[in-house]
Short mmCIF file of C-alpha atoms in Angstrom, two decimals:
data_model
loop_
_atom_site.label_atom_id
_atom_site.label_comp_id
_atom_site.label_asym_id
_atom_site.label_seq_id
_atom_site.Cartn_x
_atom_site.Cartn_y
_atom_site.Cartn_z
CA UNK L 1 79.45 -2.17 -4.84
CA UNK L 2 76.63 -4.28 -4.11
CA UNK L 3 73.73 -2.55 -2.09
CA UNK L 4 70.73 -4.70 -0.84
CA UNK L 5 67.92 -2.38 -0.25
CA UNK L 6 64.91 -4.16 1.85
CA UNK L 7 61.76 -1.96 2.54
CA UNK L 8 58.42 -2.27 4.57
CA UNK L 9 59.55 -5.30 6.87
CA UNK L 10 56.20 -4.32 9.24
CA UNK L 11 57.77 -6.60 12.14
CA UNK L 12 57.90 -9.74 10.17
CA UNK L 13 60.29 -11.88 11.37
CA UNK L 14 60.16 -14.96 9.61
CA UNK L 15 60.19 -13.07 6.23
CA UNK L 16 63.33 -11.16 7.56
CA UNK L 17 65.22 -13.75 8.86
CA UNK L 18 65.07 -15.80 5.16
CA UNK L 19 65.73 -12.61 3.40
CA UNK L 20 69.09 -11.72 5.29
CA UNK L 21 70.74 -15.28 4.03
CA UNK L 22 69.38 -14.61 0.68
CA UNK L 23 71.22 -11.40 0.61
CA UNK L 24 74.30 -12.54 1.96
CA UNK L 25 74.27 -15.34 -1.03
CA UNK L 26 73.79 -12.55 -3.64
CA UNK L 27 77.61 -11.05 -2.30
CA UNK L 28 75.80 -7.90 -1.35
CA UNK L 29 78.66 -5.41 0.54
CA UNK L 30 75.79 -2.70 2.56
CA UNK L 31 72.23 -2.96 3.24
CA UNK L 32 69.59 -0.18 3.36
CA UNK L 33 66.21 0.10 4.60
CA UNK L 34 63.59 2.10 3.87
CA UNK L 35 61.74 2.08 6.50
CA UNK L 36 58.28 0.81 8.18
CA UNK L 37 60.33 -2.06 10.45
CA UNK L 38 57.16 -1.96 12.32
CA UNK L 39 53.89 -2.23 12.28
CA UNK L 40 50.99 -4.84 11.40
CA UNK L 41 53.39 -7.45 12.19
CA UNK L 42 53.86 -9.55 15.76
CA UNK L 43 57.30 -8.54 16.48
CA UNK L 44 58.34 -5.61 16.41
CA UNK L 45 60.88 -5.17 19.19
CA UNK L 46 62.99 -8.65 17.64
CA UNK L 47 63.01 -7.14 13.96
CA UNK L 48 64.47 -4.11 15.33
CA UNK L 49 66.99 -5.56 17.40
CA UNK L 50 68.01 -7.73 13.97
CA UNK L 51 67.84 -4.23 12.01
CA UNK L 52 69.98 -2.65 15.14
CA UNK L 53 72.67 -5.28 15.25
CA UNK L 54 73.42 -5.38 11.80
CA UNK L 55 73.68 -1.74 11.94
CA UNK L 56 71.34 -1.21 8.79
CA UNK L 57 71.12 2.56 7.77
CA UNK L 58 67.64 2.92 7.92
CA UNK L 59 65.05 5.87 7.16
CA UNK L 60 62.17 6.70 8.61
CA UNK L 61 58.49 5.52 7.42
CA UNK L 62 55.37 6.09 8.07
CA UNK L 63 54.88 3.87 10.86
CA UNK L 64 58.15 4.68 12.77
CA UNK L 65 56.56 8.16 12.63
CA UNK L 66 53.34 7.48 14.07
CA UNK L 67 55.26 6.03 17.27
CA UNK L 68 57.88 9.05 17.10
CA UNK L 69 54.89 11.66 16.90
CA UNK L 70 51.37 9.99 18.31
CA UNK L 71 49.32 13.33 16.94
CA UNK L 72 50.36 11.60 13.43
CA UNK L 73 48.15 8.37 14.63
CA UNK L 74 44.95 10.29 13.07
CA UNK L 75 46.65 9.72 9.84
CA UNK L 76 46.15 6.27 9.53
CA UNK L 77 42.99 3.93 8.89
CA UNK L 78 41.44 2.58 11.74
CA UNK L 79 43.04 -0.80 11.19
CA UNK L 80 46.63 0.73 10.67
CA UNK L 81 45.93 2.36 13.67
CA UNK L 82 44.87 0.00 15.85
CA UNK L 83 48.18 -1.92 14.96
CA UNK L 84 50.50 0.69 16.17
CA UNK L 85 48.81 0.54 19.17
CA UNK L 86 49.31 -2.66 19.76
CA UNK L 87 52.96 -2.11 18.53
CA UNK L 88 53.55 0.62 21.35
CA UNK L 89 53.03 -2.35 24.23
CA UNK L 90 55.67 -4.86 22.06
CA UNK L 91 58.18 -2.42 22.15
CA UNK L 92 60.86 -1.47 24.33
CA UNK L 93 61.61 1.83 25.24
CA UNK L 94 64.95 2.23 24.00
CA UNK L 95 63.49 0.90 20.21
CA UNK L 96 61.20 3.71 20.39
CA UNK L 97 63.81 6.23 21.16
CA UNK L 98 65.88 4.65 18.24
CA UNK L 99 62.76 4.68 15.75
CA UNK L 100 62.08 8.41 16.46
CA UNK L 101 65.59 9.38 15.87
CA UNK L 102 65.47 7.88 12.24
CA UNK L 103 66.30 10.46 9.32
CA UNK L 104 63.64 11.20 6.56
CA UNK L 105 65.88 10.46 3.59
CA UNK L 106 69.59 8.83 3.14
CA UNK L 107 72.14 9.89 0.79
CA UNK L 108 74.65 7.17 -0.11
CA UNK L 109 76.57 5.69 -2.95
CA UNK L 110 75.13 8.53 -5.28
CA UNK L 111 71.47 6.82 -4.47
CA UNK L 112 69.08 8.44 -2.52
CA UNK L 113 66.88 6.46 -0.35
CA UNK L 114 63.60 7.91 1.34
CA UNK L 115 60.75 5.79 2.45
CA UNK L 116 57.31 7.93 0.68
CA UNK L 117 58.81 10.06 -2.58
CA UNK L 118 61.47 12.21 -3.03
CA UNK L 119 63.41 14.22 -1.82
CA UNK L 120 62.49 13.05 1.88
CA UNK L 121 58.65 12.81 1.98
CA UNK L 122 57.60 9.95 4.61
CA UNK L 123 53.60 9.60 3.64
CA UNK L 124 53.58 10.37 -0.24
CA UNK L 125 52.35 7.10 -2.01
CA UNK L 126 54.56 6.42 -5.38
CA UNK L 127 51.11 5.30 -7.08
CA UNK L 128 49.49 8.61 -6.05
CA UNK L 129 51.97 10.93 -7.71
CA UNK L 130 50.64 12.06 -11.22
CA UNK L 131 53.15 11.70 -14.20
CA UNK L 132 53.71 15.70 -14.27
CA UNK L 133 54.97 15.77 -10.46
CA UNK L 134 57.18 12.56 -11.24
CA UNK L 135 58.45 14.85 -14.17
CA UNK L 136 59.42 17.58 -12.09
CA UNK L 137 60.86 15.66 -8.98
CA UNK L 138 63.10 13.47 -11.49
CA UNK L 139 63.84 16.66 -13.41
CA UNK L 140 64.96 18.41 -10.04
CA UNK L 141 66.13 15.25 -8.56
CA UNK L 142 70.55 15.64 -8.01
CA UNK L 143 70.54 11.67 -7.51
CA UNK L 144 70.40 9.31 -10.54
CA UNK L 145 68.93 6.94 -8.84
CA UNK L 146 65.91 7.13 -5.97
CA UNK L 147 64.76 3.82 -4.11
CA UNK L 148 61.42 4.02 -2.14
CA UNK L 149 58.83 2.04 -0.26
CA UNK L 150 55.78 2.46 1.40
CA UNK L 151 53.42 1.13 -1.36
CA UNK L 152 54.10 -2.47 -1.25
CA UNK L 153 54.30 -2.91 -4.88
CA UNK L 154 57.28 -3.02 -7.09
CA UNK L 155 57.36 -0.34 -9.92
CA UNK L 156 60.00 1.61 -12.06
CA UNK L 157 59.85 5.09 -13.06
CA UNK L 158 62.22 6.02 -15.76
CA UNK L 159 63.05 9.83 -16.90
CA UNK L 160 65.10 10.51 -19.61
CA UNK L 161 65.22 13.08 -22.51
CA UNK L 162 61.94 14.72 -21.63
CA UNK L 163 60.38 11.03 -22.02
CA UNK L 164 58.36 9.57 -18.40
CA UNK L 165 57.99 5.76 -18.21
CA UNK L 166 56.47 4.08 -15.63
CA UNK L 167 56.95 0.47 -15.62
CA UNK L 168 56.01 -3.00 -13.48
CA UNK L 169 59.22 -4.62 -11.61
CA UNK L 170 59.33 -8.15 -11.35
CA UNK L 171 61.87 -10.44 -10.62
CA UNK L 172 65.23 -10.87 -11.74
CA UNK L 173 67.94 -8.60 -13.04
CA UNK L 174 67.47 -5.20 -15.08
CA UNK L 175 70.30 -2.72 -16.26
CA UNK L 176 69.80 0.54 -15.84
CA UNK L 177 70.77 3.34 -18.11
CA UNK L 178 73.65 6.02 -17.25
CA UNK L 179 71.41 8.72 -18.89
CA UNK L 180 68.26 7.96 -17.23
CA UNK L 181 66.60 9.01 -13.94
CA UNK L 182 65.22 6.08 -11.88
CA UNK L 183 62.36 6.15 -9.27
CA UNK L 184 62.17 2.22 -8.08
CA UNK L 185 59.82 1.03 -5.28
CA UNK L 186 61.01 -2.14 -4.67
CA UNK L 187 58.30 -3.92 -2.72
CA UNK L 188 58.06 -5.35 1.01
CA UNK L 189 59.91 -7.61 3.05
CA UNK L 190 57.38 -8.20 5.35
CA UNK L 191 53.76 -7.70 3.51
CA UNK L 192 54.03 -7.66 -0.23
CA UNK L 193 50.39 -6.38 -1.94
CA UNK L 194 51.32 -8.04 -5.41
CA UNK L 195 49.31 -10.78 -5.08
CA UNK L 196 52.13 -13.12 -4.36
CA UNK L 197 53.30 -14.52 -0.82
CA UNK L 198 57.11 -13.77 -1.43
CA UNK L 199 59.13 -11.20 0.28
CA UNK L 200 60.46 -8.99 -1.75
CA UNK L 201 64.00 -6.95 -2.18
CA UNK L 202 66.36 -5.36 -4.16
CA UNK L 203 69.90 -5.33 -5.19
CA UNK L 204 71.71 -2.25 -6.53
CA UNK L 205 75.30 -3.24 -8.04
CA UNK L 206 76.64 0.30 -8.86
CA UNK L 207 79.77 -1.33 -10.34
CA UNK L 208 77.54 -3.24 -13.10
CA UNK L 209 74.85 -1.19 -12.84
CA UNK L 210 71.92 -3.14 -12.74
CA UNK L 211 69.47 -3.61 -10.04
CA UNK L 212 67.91 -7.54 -9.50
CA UNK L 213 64.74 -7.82 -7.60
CA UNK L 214 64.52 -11.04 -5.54
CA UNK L 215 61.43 -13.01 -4.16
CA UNK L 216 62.58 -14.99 -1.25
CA UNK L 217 59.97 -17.57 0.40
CA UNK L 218 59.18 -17.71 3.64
CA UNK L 219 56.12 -19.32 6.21
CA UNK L 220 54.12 -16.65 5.95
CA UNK L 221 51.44 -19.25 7.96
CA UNK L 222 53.52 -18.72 11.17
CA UNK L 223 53.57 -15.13 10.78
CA UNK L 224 49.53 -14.79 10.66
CA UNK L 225 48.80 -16.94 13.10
CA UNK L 226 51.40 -14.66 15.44
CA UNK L 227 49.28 -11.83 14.07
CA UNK L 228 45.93 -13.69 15.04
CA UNK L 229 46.94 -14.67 18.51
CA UNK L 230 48.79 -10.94 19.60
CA UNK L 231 45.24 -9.44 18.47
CA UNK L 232 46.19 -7.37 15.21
CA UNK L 233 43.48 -7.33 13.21
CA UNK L 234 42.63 -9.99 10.47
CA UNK L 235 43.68 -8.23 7.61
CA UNK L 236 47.11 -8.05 8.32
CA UNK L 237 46.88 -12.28 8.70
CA UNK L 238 44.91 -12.26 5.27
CA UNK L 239 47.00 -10.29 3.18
CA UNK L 240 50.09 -12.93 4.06
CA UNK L 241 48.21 -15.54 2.63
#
C-alpha cells in the first residue's frame, strides 16, 4: 500500500493544491497528515475544508492545539502567536470544533504517525531530542516505523542492533530495513526551513518498503503576498522565499 504522508501545511494553499496532484501521480492509495493545517499561512479555513473533504486522517499539532486550548497560546513566540490570532478571525466555527477534536497520535498500517515525537507528544521538536532519549523511545517504540512533523526539516533516525543513526532526508526514494526502527520527519507542505522553496512530502509503500520524499513546486510569491496583505507578520512571507 502506498501511504502519502504530508505534514505542516500552515494554511498554504497554493503549496497544497500542487502537492495533492503530485500525490495522486505517485499511485498513492491513503493520505496522512500530521498536523499544523494552520497557522502562519492566509487560509486557513480553505486548507481545511480541502483536508476535510478528502477525509485525510489527520493528528493534531501544535497549532491546532493552540486554537483547541487558548491557555496553550503562551507557548508560542510572539510572532507564532500573533498568527493564530489572526487565524482565529479566518476560521469558521465548525473548523475549530473539527481542529480541537483531532487525536494526538494515529496508528495505521503498522506506522505510527504523531505530529511532535513519539508516542503522541504534540510540542517535542525531533532536533531537540538527545540521541539517548531517541534510544529509548525507538527501543520502547511497538511501531517499526514513526513519521513526524513539526520541525520543518527532513531527517531520518535509524535504530537497529543497539546502533543510533541520525541522518539528512533528501529527495527521492530510500529502502528501509525490516530490522531497523525508523523515526522520519518528513518536512512541510506549506513552509519548508531547508533552505529550499519546495513543498515537501513523503511516500510510504509498505508493499516495497521504501519511503520517497518528493519536492513539488509551487508560487510560493502568491502565498506571501496573501500573508503580507491579511497582516501576518513578515517572517512568515520571508521564509517562502
Amino acid at each position: 500500500m502506498k501511504i502519502a504522508i504530508v505534514s505542516d501545511i500552515h494554511a498554504n494553499l497554493e503549496a497544497f493544491e500542487e502537492v495533492l496532484p503530485d500525490l495522486e501521480r505517485t499511485g498513492a492509495e491513503s493520505i496522512v497528515c500530521l498536523g499544523d493545517c494552520i497557522g502562519y499561512g492566509p487560509d486557513p479555513e480553505e486548507v481545511v475544508r480541502r483536508v476535510r473533504s478528502l477525509a485525510i486522517q489527520t493528528v493534531m499539532g501544535n497549532h491546532e492545539l493552540g486554537i483547541a486550548h487558548p491557555r496553550f497560546l503562551s507557548w508560542f513566540n510572539e510572532s507564532a502567536r500573533k498568527s493564530l490570532l489572526l487565524t482565529e478571525g479566518l476560521i469558521s466555527e465548525d473548523t475549530r470544533g473539527w481542529l480541537s477534536r483531532l487525536d494526538a497520535s494515529l496508528s495505521f498500517h503498522g506506522g505510527l504517525f504523531v505530529h511532535g515525537c513519539p508516542p503522541d507528544s504534540i510540542t517535542d521538536y525531533l532536533f531537540e531530542a538527545r540521541d539517548n532519549r531517541l534510544a529509548r523511545l525507538l527501543e520502547r517504540m511497538e511501531h517499526r516505523i514513526c513519521f513526524v512533523g513539526h520541525t520543518h526539516l527532513l531527517e531520518l533516525v535509524s535504530w537497529r542492533d543497539g546502533k543510533l543513526i541520525r541522518s539528512s532526508l533528501g529527495e527521492g526514494i530510500i529502502r528501509l530495513d525490516a530490522r531497523t526502527r525508523y523515526i522520519a520527519n518528513i518536512g512541510s507542505v506549506g513552509q519548508p526551513r531547508d533552505g529550499t522553496r519546495e513543498a515537501k512530502y513523503a511516500v510510504w509503500d509498505t508493499i516495497e518498503d521504501t519511503l520517497e520524499v518528493r519536492f513539488v513546486a509551487y508560487n510560493a510569491a502568491e502565498t506571501a503576498r496573501k500573508i503580507l496583505v491579511l497582516g501576518f507578520p513578515r517572517i512568515n512571507a520571508d521564509r517562502l522565499l
